[in-house]
Coordinates of C-alpha atoms and ligand atoms in Angstrom, one line a residue:
X1 CA 104.8 67.7 105.5
X2 CA 103.9 68.5 102.0
X3 CA 100.5 68.7 100.7
X4 CA 98.8 66.1 98.7
X5 CA 97.2 68.1 95.8
X6 CA 95.3 65.0 94.4
X7 CA 92.2 65.8 95.8
X8 CA 91.9 68.9 93.8
X9 CA 92.7 66.2 90.8
X10 CA 95.8 64.4 89.4
X11 CA 97.8 66.5 87.3
X12 CA 97.4 64.2 84.2
X13 CA 93.6 64.9 84.3
X14 CA 94.3 68.8 83.8
X15 CA 94.2 69.0 79.9
X16 CA 90.9 66.6 79.9
X17 CA 89.3 68.9 82.2
X18 CA 90.6 71.8 80.3
X19 CA 89.1 70.9 77.0
X20 CA 85.6 69.9 78.9
X21 CA 85.4 73.5 80.3
X22 CA 86.2 75.0 76.8
X23 CA 83.2 72.8 75.6
X24 CA 81.0 74.1 78.4
X25 CA 81.5 77.6 78.1
X26 CA 79.9 77.1 74.5
X27 CA 77.0 75.5 76.2
X28 CA 76.5 78.3 78.7
X29 CA 76.7 80.8 75.9
X30 CA 74.0 79.4 74.3
X31 CA 71.9 79.5 77.7
X32 CA 72.7 82.7 77.8
X33 CA 71.7 83.5 74.2
X34 CA 67.9 82.2 75.0
X35 CA 67.3 83.6 78.6
X36 CA 64.1 85.4 78.7
X37 CA 62.0 86.9 81.6
X38 CA 59.1 84.6 80.8
X39 CA 61.5 81.2 81.4
X40 CA 60.6 78.7 84.0
X41 CA 62.1 78.3 87.4
X42 CA 62.7 74.8 86.2
X43 CA 64.9 76.1 83.3
X44 CA 66.5 79.3 84.7
X45 CA 67.6 76.9 88.0
X46 CA 69.2 74.2 85.6
X47 CA 71.2 77.0 84.2
X48 CA 72.5 78.4 87.5
X49 CA 73.4 74.6 88.4
X50 CA 75.4 74.1 85.4
X51 CA 77.2 77.5 86.0
X52 CA 78.0 76.4 89.3
X53 CA 79.2 73.1 88.4
X54 CA 81.4 74.7 85.9
X55 CA 82.5 77.0 88.3
X56 CA 83.9 74.0 90.5
X57 CA 85.8 73.0 87.5
X58 CA 87.2 76.4 86.8
X59 CA 88.2 76.7 90.4
X60 CA 90.2 73.4 90.0
X61 CA 91.9 74.1 87.1
X62 CA 93.0 77.7 88.4
X63 CA 94.0 76.4 91.9
X64 CA 96.3 73.4 91.0
X65 CA 98.9 75.5 89.0
X66 CA 98.6 78.4 91.7
X67 CA 99.1 75.9 94.5
X68 CA 102.0 73.9 92.6
X69 CA 103.6 77.3 91.9
X70 CA 103.5 78.4 95.5
X71 CA 105.7 75.6 96.5
X72 CA 108.0 75.8 93.6
X73 CA 108.0 79.2 92.0
X74 CA 110.4 78.2 89.2
X75 CA 107.9 75.4 88.1
X76 CA 107.7 76.2 84.3
X77 CA 104.8 73.5 83.8
X78 CA 102.8 75.5 86.4
X79 CA 103.4 78.9 84.7
X80 CA 102.2 77.7 81.3
X81 CA 99.1 75.9 83.0
X82 CA 98.4 79.2 84.4
X83 CA 98.6 81.3 81.5
X84 CA 96.3 78.7 79.5
X85 CA 93.6 79.3 82.4
X86 CA 94.1 83.2 82.2
X87 CA 93.1 82.7 78.5
X88 CA 90.1 80.8 79.8
X89 CA 89.2 82.9 81.9
X90 CA 89.0 85.7 79.3
X91 CA 86.5 83.6 77.5
X92 CA 84.4 83.1 80.6
X93 CA 84.3 86.6 81.3
X94 CA 82.7 87.7 78.1
X95 CA 79.7 85.2 78.8
X96 CA 79.6 86.0 82.4
X97 CA 79.4 89.7 82.0
X98 CA 76.4 89.0 79.3
X99 CA 74.5 87.0 81.8
X100 CA 75.7 89.7 84.7
X101 CA 74.0 92.3 82.7
X102 CA 70.7 90.3 82.0
X103 CA 70.4 89.7 85.4
X104 CA 70.6 93.4 86.3
X105 CA 67.9 94.1 83.6
X106 CA 70.2 95.9 81.2
X107 CA 70.4 93.4 78.4
X108 CA 67.7 92.3 76.0
X109 CA 65.2 91.0 76.5
X110 CA 64.9 92.9 79.5
X111 CA 64.3 91.1 82.8
X112 CA 61.5 93.0 84.8
X113 CA 61.5 93.3 88.5
X114 CA 58.5 90.8 89.0
X115 CA 60.1 88.1 86.8
X116 CA 63.3 88.8 88.5
X117 CA 62.2 87.9 91.8
X118 CA 60.2 84.8 90.6
X119 CA 63.5 83.5 89.0
X120 CA 65.8 84.4 91.7
X121 CA 63.8 82.4 94.1
X122 CA 64.3 79.2 92.6
X123 CA 67.4 78.3 94.7
X124 CA 67.4 80.1 97.9
X125 CA 70.9 79.6 98.6
X126 CA 72.0 81.9 95.6
X127 CA 68.9 84.3 96.1
X128 CA 71.2 86.8 97.9
X129 CA 74.0 86.8 95.2
X130 CA 71.6 87.3 92.5
X131 CA 69.3 89.9 94.3
X132 CA 72.8 91.8 94.8
X133 CA 74.0 91.3 91.4
X134 CA 70.8 93.1 90.2
X135 CA 71.2 95.8 92.8
X136 CA 74.3 96.7 91.1
X137 CA 72.5 97.7 88.0
X138 CA 72.7 101.5 89.2
X139 CA 76.3 101.5 89.1
X140 CA 76.8 99.5 85.9
X141 CA 77.0 100.9 82.3
X142 CA 75.8 99.4 79.3
X143 CA 77.3 96.1 77.5
X144 CA 79.6 98.0 75.2
X145 CA 81.0 100.3 77.7
X146 CA 81.6 97.8 80.2
X147 CA 83.7 96.0 77.7
X148 CA 85.7 98.8 76.8
X149 CA 86.3 99.6 80.4
X150 CA 87.5 95.8 80.9
X151 CA 89.8 96.2 78.1
X152 CA 91.3 99.8 78.8
X153 CA 92.1 98.3 82.5
X154 CA 94.0 95.6 81.2
X155 CA 96.0 98.0 79.0
X156 CA 95.7 101.0 81.3
X157 CA 95.9 101.0 85.1
X158 CA 96.9 97.6 85.1
X159 CA 100.1 98.4 83.3
X160 CA 100.9 101.3 85.6
X161 CA 100.4 98.8 88.7
X162 CA 102.9 96.5 86.7
X163 CA 105.1 99.2 86.3
X164 CA 105.5 100.1 90.0
X165 CA 106.1 96.7 90.7
X166 CA 109.0 96.7 88.2
X167 CA 110.4 99.8 89.6
X168 CA 110.3 98.3 93.0
X169 CA 111.8 95.1 92.1
X170 CA 114.8 96.6 90.5
X171 CA 115.9 98.3 93.5
X172 CA 119.0 97.1 95.3
X173 CA 119.3 98.5 98.9
X174 CA 122.4 99.0 101.0
X175 CA 122.2 98.2 104.4
X176 CA 125.2 100.0 105.9
X177 CA 125.7 100.2 109.5
X178 CA 129.0 100.1 111.5
X179 CA 130.7 97.0 110.5
X180 CA 127.9 95.7 108.5
X181 CA 127.7 96.5 104.7
X182 CA 125.4 94.4 103.1
X183 CA 123.6 94.6 99.2
X184 CA 119.9 93.6 99.6
X185 CA 117.9 92.9 96.5
X186 CA 114.3 92.6 97.9
X187 CA 112.2 94.5 99.9
X188 CA 110.9 91.5 101.9
X189 CA 114.6 90.9 103.1
X190 CA 115.3 94.6 104.0
X191 CA 112.1 94.9 106.1
X192 CA 112.9 91.7 108.1
X193 CA 115.7 93.8 109.7
X194 CA 113.0 96.1 111.3
X195 CA 112.4 93.4 113.8
X196 CA 116.2 93.3 114.8
X197 CA 116.8 93.9 118.3
X198 CA 119.8 96.5 117.7
X199 CA 118.4 100.0 116.9
X200 CA 121.1 101.1 114.7
X201 CA 120.1 98.1 112.4
X202 CA 116.4 98.8 112.4
X203 CA 117.1 102.5 111.7
X204 CA 119.7 101.7 108.6
X205 CA 116.7 99.2 107.3
X206 CA 114.3 101.8 107.1
X207 CA 116.5 104.6 105.9
X208 CA 117.7 102.3 103.0
X209 CA 114.0 101.7 102.2
X210 CA 112.8 105.3 102.5
X211 CA 115.8 106.8 100.7
X212 CA 115.0 104.8 97.7
X213 CA 111.3 105.8 97.8
X214 CA 112.3 109.6 98.0
X215 CA 115.0 109.2 95.1
X216 CA 111.9 107.9 92.9
X217 CA 109.3 109.8 94.2
X218 CA 108.3 111.5 91.1
X219 CA 107.8 108.0 89.4
X220 CA 105.7 106.6 92.5
X221 CA 103.7 110.0 92.4
X222 CA 102.9 109.8 88.7
X223 CA 101.8 106.2 88.9
X224 CA 99.8 106.9 91.7
X225 CA 98.2 110.0 90.5
X226 CA 97.3 108.2 87.1
X227 CA 95.6 105.2 89.4
X228 CA 93.8 107.8 91.6
X229 CA 92.3 109.8 88.7
X230 CA 91.3 106.6 86.9
X231 CA 89.2 105.4 90.0
X232 CA 87.7 109.0 90.3
X233 CA 86.5 109.0 86.6
X234 CA 84.8 105.8 87.2
X235 CA 83.3 106.7 90.6
X236 CA 81.8 109.7 88.9
X237 CA 80.8 107.7 85.8
X238 CA 79.2 104.9 87.7
X239 CA 77.3 107.2 90.1
X240 CA 79.1 106.3 93.4
X241 CA 78.9 108.6 96.3
X242 CA 82.5 109.2 96.7
X243 CA 85.7 106.8 95.7
X244 CA 85.8 104.8 99.0
X245 CA 82.1 103.8 98.4
X246 CA 83.2 102.0 95.3
X247 CA 85.1 99.6 97.5
X248 CA 82.4 99.6 100.3
X249 CA 79.9 98.3 97.4
X250 CA 82.4 95.6 96.7
X251 CA 82.9 94.6 100.3
X252 CA 78.9 94.4 100.9
X253 CA 79.6 96.9 103.4
X254 CA 77.2 100.2 103.9
X255 CA 79.2 103.7 103.9
X256 CA 78.0 104.4 107.6
X257 CA 79.7 101.5 108.9
X258 CA 83.0 102.2 107.6
X259 CA 82.7 105.8 108.8
X260 CA 81.8 104.5 112.3
X261 CA 84.9 102.2 112.2
X262 CA 87.2 104.8 111.0
X263 CA 86.0 107.3 114.0
X264 CA 85.9 104.8 116.8
X265 CA 89.6 103.6 115.5
X266 CA 91.0 107.1 115.6
X267 CA 89.2 107.5 119.0
X268 CA 91.2 105.0 120.7
X269 CA 94.6 106.0 119.7
X270 CA 95.6 106.5 123.1
X271 CA 95.9 102.8 123.8
X272 CA 98.2 102.3 121.2
X273 CA 100.3 105.3 122.2
X274 CA 100.2 104.1 125.9
X275 CA 101.7 100.8 124.8
X276 CA 104.8 102.9 122.7
X277 CA 105.4 105.0 126.2
X278 CA 105.4 101.8 127.7
X279 CA 108.0 100.3 125.3
X280 CA 110.2 103.0 125.2
X281 CA 110.5 102.7 128.8
X282 CA 111.3 98.9 128.7
X283 CA 113.9 99.7 126.2
X284 CA 115.9 102.1 128.2
X285 CA 114.7 105.0 125.9
X286 CA 113.6 108.5 126.8
X287 CA 111.0 108.2 123.5
X288 CA 110.4 105.6 121.2
X289 CA 111.6 106.5 117.5
X290 CA 109.5 105.7 114.6
X291 CA 112.1 102.9 113.6
X292 CA 111.6 101.3 117.0
X293 CA 108.0 100.1 116.9
X294 CA 108.6 96.4 115.9
X295 CA 111.8 96.1 118.4
X296 CA 111.5 92.9 120.0
X297 CA 111.6 93.2 123.8
X298 CA 114.1 90.1 124.3
X299 CA 115.9 88.3 121.7
X300 CA 115.3 85.0 122.8
X301 CA 112.1 83.4 121.9
X302 CA 110.2 79.7 122.8
X303 CA 111.0 77.4 120.2
X304 CA 108.4 74.7 119.2
X305 CA 108.0 71.8 116.9
X306 CA 105.2 71.6 114.4
X307 CA 104.1 68.4 116.0
X308 CA 103.7 70.2 119.2
X309 CA 102.1 73.0 117.8
X310 CA 99.5 70.9 116.2
X311 CA 98.9 69.5 119.5
X312 CA 98.5 72.6 121.2
X313 CA 96.1 73.8 118.8
X314 CA 93.8 71.2 118.5
X315 CA 93.5 70.6 122.3
X316 CA 93.0 74.5 122.4
X317 CA 90.1 74.2 120.0
X318 CA 88.8 71.4 121.5
X319 CA 88.1 73.5 124.9
X320 CA 86.4 76.0 122.6
X321 CA 84.3 73.9 120.4
X322 CA 84.2 70.2 119.2
X323 CA 83.5 71.3 116.0
X324 CA 86.4 73.6 115.4
X325 CA 88.6 70.8 116.6
X326 CA 87.2 68.0 114.1
X327 CA 87.4 70.4 111.4
X328 CA 91.0 71.3 112.0
X329 CA 91.9 67.8 112.5
X330 CA 90.2 66.9 109.1
X331 CA 92.6 69.5 107.4
X332 CA 95.6 68.1 109.1
X333 CA 94.5 64.3 108.7
X334 CA 93.8 64.6 104.8
X335 CA 97.4 66.3 104.2
X336 CA 96.2 69.8 103.3
X337 CA 99.1 71.5 105.0
X338 CA 102.5 72.4 103.4
X339 CA 104.6 73.0 106.4
X340 CA 108.4 73.7 105.8
X341 CA 109.6 76.7 104.0
X342 CA 111.6 75.4 100.8
X343 CA 114.2 76.9 98.5
X344 CA 111.8 78.0 95.9
X345 CA 108.5 77.8 98.0
X346 CA 106.8 81.6 98.4
X347 CA 106.9 83.2 101.5
X348 CA 104.1 83.8 104.2
X349 CA 100.9 81.9 104.7
X350 CA 97.7 81.4 103.1
X351 CA 94.7 79.3 103.1
X352 CA 93.0 78.2 99.9
X353 CA 89.6 77.4 99.5
X354 CA 88.9 75.6 96.1
X355 CA 85.3 74.3 96.3
X356 CA 82.6 73.3 99.2
X357 CA 83.5 69.5 98.2
X358 CA 87.4 69.9 98.9
X359 CA 89.2 70.3 102.2
X360 CA 90.7 73.7 102.1
X361 CA 94.5 73.6 101.8
X362 CA 97.1 75.9 103.9
X363 CA 100.6 76.7 103.0
X364 CA 102.6 77.7 105.8
X365 CA 106.6 78.6 106.3
X366 CA 106.9 77.0 109.7
X367 CA 110.1 77.5 111.5
X368 CA 109.0 76.9 115.0
X369 CA 108.9 80.6 116.2
X370 CA 105.9 81.6 118.4
X371 CA 104.8 83.7 115.7
X372 CA 104.6 80.5 113.4
X373 CA 102.0 78.8 115.8
X374 CA 99.6 81.6 115.8
X375 CA 100.0 81.6 112.1
X376 CA 98.8 78.2 111.7
X377 CA 96.0 78.8 114.1
X378 CA 94.8 81.7 112.1
X379 CA 95.0 79.7 108.8
X380 CA 93.3 76.7 110.1
X381 CA 90.6 79.2 111.4
X382 CA 90.2 80.1 107.7
X383 CA 89.9 76.5 106.8
X384 CA 87.3 75.7 109.6
X385 CA 85.3 78.6 108.4
X386 CA 85.2 77.3 104.8
X387 CA 84.3 73.8 106.3
X388 CA 81.4 75.0 108.4
X389 CA 80.3 76.7 105.3
X390 CA 80.7 73.6 102.7
X391 CA 76.9 73.2 102.7
X392 CA 76.2 75.7 100.2
X393 CA 76.7 76.1 96.5
X394 CA 80.4 77.2 95.7
X395 CA 79.3 80.8 94.7
X396 CA 77.8 81.3 98.2
X397 CA 80.5 79.4 100.2
X398 CA 83.0 82.2 100.8
X399 CA 82.2 84.8 103.6
X400 CA 82.3 88.6 102.4
X401 CA 84.6 90.8 103.6
X402 CA 82.9 91.9 107.1
X403 CA 83.0 88.3 108.0
X404 CA 85.9 86.6 106.4
X405 CA 88.2 87.1 109.2
X406 CA 86.0 85.9 112.1
X407 CA 87.3 82.5 112.5
X408 CA 90.8 83.0 111.9
X409 CA 91.2 85.9 114.1
X410 CA 89.1 84.1 116.8
X411 CA 91.5 81.0 116.5
X412 CA 94.3 83.0 117.0
X413 CA 92.9 84.8 120.1
X414 CA 91.8 81.5 121.8
X415 CA 95.3 80.1 121.2
X416 CA 97.0 83.3 122.5
X417 CA 95.0 83.2 125.9
X418 CA 95.5 79.6 126.5
X419 CA 99.3 80.1 125.9
X420 CA 99.4 83.2 128.6
X421 CA 97.5 81.2 130.8
X422 CA 100.0 78.1 130.9
X423 CA 103.1 80.2 130.6
X424 CA 105.0 80.8 133.8
X425 CA 107.9 82.8 132.7
X426 CA 106.9 86.4 133.3
X427 CA 109.6 87.7 130.6
X428 CA 108.2 85.5 127.9
X429 CA 104.7 86.5 128.7
X430 CA 105.9 90.0 128.5
X431 CA 107.5 89.5 125.1
X432 CA 104.3 87.8 123.5
X433 CA 102.1 90.6 124.9
X434 CA 104.2 93.0 123.4
X435 CA 104.2 91.3 120.3
X436 CA 100.5 91.2 120.4
X437 CA 100.1 95.0 120.9
X438 CA 102.5 95.7 118.2
X439 CA 100.6 93.5 115.7
X440 CA 97.3 94.9 116.9
X441 CA 98.5 98.3 116.2
X442 CA 99.8 97.1 112.7
X443 CA 96.5 95.7 111.7
X444 CA 94.2 98.3 113.4
X445 CA 95.6 101.7 113.9
X446 CA 98.1 101.7 111.0
X447 CA 95.7 100.5 108.5
X448 CA 93.0 103.0 109.7
X449 CA 95.3 105.7 108.8
X450 CA 96.0 104.4 105.4
X451 CA 92.6 104.8 104.9
X452 CA 92.3 108.4 106.3
X453 CA 95.4 109.2 104.0
X454 CA 93.7 107.7 101.1
X455 CA 90.5 109.4 101.7
X456 CA 92.6 112.6 101.7
X457 CA 94.9 111.9 98.9
X458 CA 92.1 111.0 96.4
X459 CA 90.4 114.5 97.3
X460 CA 93.4 116.3 96.9
X461 CA 94.9 114.8 93.7
X462 CA 91.8 115.4 91.8
X463 CA 91.9 119.4 92.9
X464 CA 96.1 119.2 92.0
X465 CA 98.6 118.6 94.5
X466 CA 102.7 118.2 94.3
X467 CA 104.4 115.0 95.1
X468 CA 106.1 116.8 98.2
X469 CA 102.6 118.3 99.4
X470 CA 101.2 115.0 99.2
X471 CA 103.9 113.3 101.4
X472 CA 103.4 116.2 103.7
X473 CA 99.8 115.2 103.9
X474 CA 101.2 111.6 104.9
X475 CA 103.3 113.0 107.6
X476 CA 100.4 114.6 109.3
X477 CA 98.6 111.3 109.4
X478 CA 101.3 109.9 111.2
X479 CA 102.0 112.8 113.5
X480 CA 98.2 112.3 114.2
X481 CA 98.6 108.5 115.1
X482 CA 101.5 108.4 117.1
X483 CA 100.8 112.2 119.1
X484 CA 103.6 112.7 121.4
X485 CA 104.3 109.0 122.0
X486 CA 106.9 108.5 119.0
X487 CA 109.4 110.7 117.3
X488 CA 109.1 110.7 113.6
X489 CA 112.0 111.1 111.3
X490 CA 110.9 113.4 108.4
X491 CA 111.9 110.8 106.1
X492 CA 108.8 108.7 106.8
X493 CA 106.8 111.3 104.9
X494 CA 107.8 108.9 101.7
X495 CA 106.7 105.8 103.3
X496 CA 103.1 106.2 101.5
X497 CA 105.1 105.5 98.0
X498 CA 105.7 101.9 99.3
X499 CA 102.3 100.8 100.6
X500 CA 101.4 98.4 97.5
X501 CA 97.9 98.1 98.5
X502 CA 96.9 101.9 98.0
X503 CA 98.2 101.5 94.5
X504 CA 96.8 97.8 93.6
X505 CA 93.5 98.1 95.4
X506 CA 92.6 101.4 96.9
X507 CA 90.6 101.4 100.2
X508 CA 91.5 97.9 100.7
X509 CA 93.6 98.4 103.7
X510 CA 90.2 98.6 106.2
X511 CA 89.6 94.9 105.6
X512 CA 92.4 94.3 108.2
X513 CA 91.0 96.4 111.1
X514 CA 87.2 95.7 110.1
X515 CA 87.7 92.0 110.2
X516 CA 90.0 92.1 113.3
X517 CA 87.9 94.1 115.4
X518 CA 84.7 92.1 114.6
X519 CA 86.2 89.2 115.8
X520 CA 87.6 90.9 119.1
X521 CA 84.1 91.9 119.7
X522 CA 82.7 88.2 119.2
X523 CA 85.7 87.3 121.3
X524 CA 84.8 89.6 124.2
X525 CA 80.9 88.4 124.3
X526 CA 82.0 84.9 124.1
X527 CA 84.3 85.4 127.1
X528 CA 81.2 86.6 129.0
X529 CA 78.8 83.9 128.0
X530 CA 80.7 81.2 126.3
X531 CA 78.0 78.7 125.9
X532 CA 75.5 81.1 124.3
X533 CA 78.1 82.7 122.0
X534 CA 79.8 79.7 120.8
X535 CA 76.2 78.7 119.3
X536 CA 76.1 82.1 117.7
X537 CA 79.4 82.1 116.3
X538 CA 78.9 78.9 114.5
X539 CA 75.9 80.1 113.1
X540 CA 77.5 83.1 111.7
X541 CA 80.3 80.9 110.2
X542 CA 77.7 78.4 108.6
X543 CA 75.9 81.4 106.8
X544 CA 79.1 81.6 104.6
X545 CA 78.6 84.2 101.8
X546 CA 74.9 83.1 101.2
X547 CA 73.4 86.2 103.2
X548 CA 73.7 89.8 103.6
X549 CA 76.8 89.9 106.2
X550 CA 74.9 93.1 108.1
X551 CA 72.0 91.0 108.4
X552 CA 73.9 87.9 109.8
X553 CA 75.3 90.0 112.3
X554 CA 72.2 91.7 113.1
X555 CA 70.9 88.2 113.9
X556 CA 73.7 88.0 116.4
X557 CA 73.0 91.4 118.0
X558 CA 75.8 93.3 116.3
X559 CA 75.0 96.5 114.6
X560 CA 78.4 97.6 112.3
X561 CA 76.8 100.8 112.2
X562 CA 76.7 101.6 115.5
X563 CA 79.9 103.1 117.2
X564 CA 79.3 101.4 120.5
X565 CA 79.9 98.0 118.8
X566 CA 83.4 98.9 117.7
X567 CA 84.3 100.5 120.8
X568 CA 83.5 97.3 122.5
X569 CA 86.2 95.3 120.2
X570 CA 88.8 97.6 122.0
X571 CA 88.2 96.1 125.6
X572 CA 90.4 93.2 124.5
X573 CA 93.1 95.4 123.7
X574 CA 93.0 97.4 126.7
X575 CA 93.2 94.3 128.8
X576 CA 96.2 93.4 127.0
X577 CA 97.9 96.6 127.8
X578 CA 96.9 96.6 131.4
X579 CA 98.2 93.2 131.7
X580 CA 101.4 94.4 130.1
X581 CA 102.0 97.2 132.5
X582 CA 101.1 94.9 135.6
X583 CA 103.4 92.1 134.6
Ligands
LIG1 ZN1 93.2 86.0 107.4

């Protein structure tokens, strides 16, 4: 039940590989010093190959300590290895910046368009990445300026983010309700109580959380303001259209597609509001409070062992696609999954793709809840996706944002459908569907409104706004998403200040609703014509990150700039809600 990391490399090979890469950075630097527009395709190709191979070695050096630490967070050796790799990273980034600027035509000897196209065509798998890098020239500054920004970021906004985390980790929460009086030292532990069956406890947990945020609002506001202004300054400096465009560019998504996504999500609020009204009724409440949205319908859950979960997922995948099953089996049989929770193991779950030649690794904290089996399906989906794309060069294996959640969400969806079909107990089905709706709210609607808040917050902070008014602005977005379906305690206006994503990576949150909805739409099409769509889906996964995601989807008949496409994704959610009401 523990993963075998030897397939990355045995621990005792770390030092040797480290020294090898140190030497190779110098070799790459020499390559970079002699690049010129007239160079032959052969020479350019050799440099790219060298760079890709070095990339794999660096990935091995970086992932090994990362994964050791993930299951043993107190491992000092892993921490030391990690900091050594960080140092290596700085050296590499200097060379990479130079090469990047040359590719963009911003470093002597200047690479002209004609020669750029000639050289980029050398290895077709890497062409999209190179072209895109060159297009980025319109947003990049000169070498000196880029270096200054790099360093100022580390010592500036980087520190602001750390500071926010430090303030938060020092918090001690007090959960006090009736006979319960408990001191809680971590936010994650506190937030587990919002799923508690008892309404008083859910309310107490949220109150403990938001009260602390309120007491420290001035600090969070100062930090947020600093981050937002820095982001805005760079947006203008680099000539992006708007603060969110910076993120869109990095995500390979056109502004128009994100606008369409935000618009259609807001247009479909009523489906979630219908769910909340239904839930209020089920819980015997006149109206749902904001504290109650994640309340469980019943306290019993079906327990399942890991062996059963594995079997169930594999048989579900088999019905969907033999290739999916084969790839999932590969990950399981090669012992690339770390299953059980452990004392110093990190929480949550993830899938790590190290390199095309290495089967991906999955970390779980499996306890046998029905949520755990969908998590396993989700992470296996990520692994399956990487394996579909393993014929690519390392730098073009991983899918870009619009497609990154395709396989993971699909695996979850097909498993869910199968579980629902096989379950006879109506109460359990109801509970599962209700959880599914609550999850869909959290990944789609909630994230959508974080983005809408950020757009306004970035605009208002530039103009000048107080912490209290910014909080009021947040409350307004809550009122819009819940309408009359939920009563919101005014304390929730301070909620924005604990959303780490809006501090650490502005406008990141649409990654969730974007990915989720793309998969829902593909799933809806698949259900109508399974034979045709399974082929299309596999083609999409095979493309990895080697092509423009917009183009890949277009070939599948999907236009992410079209409102109608996003609307289609909501069909699946509507079906769930209808079924819930009918049960
Ligand atoms: Zn995922």
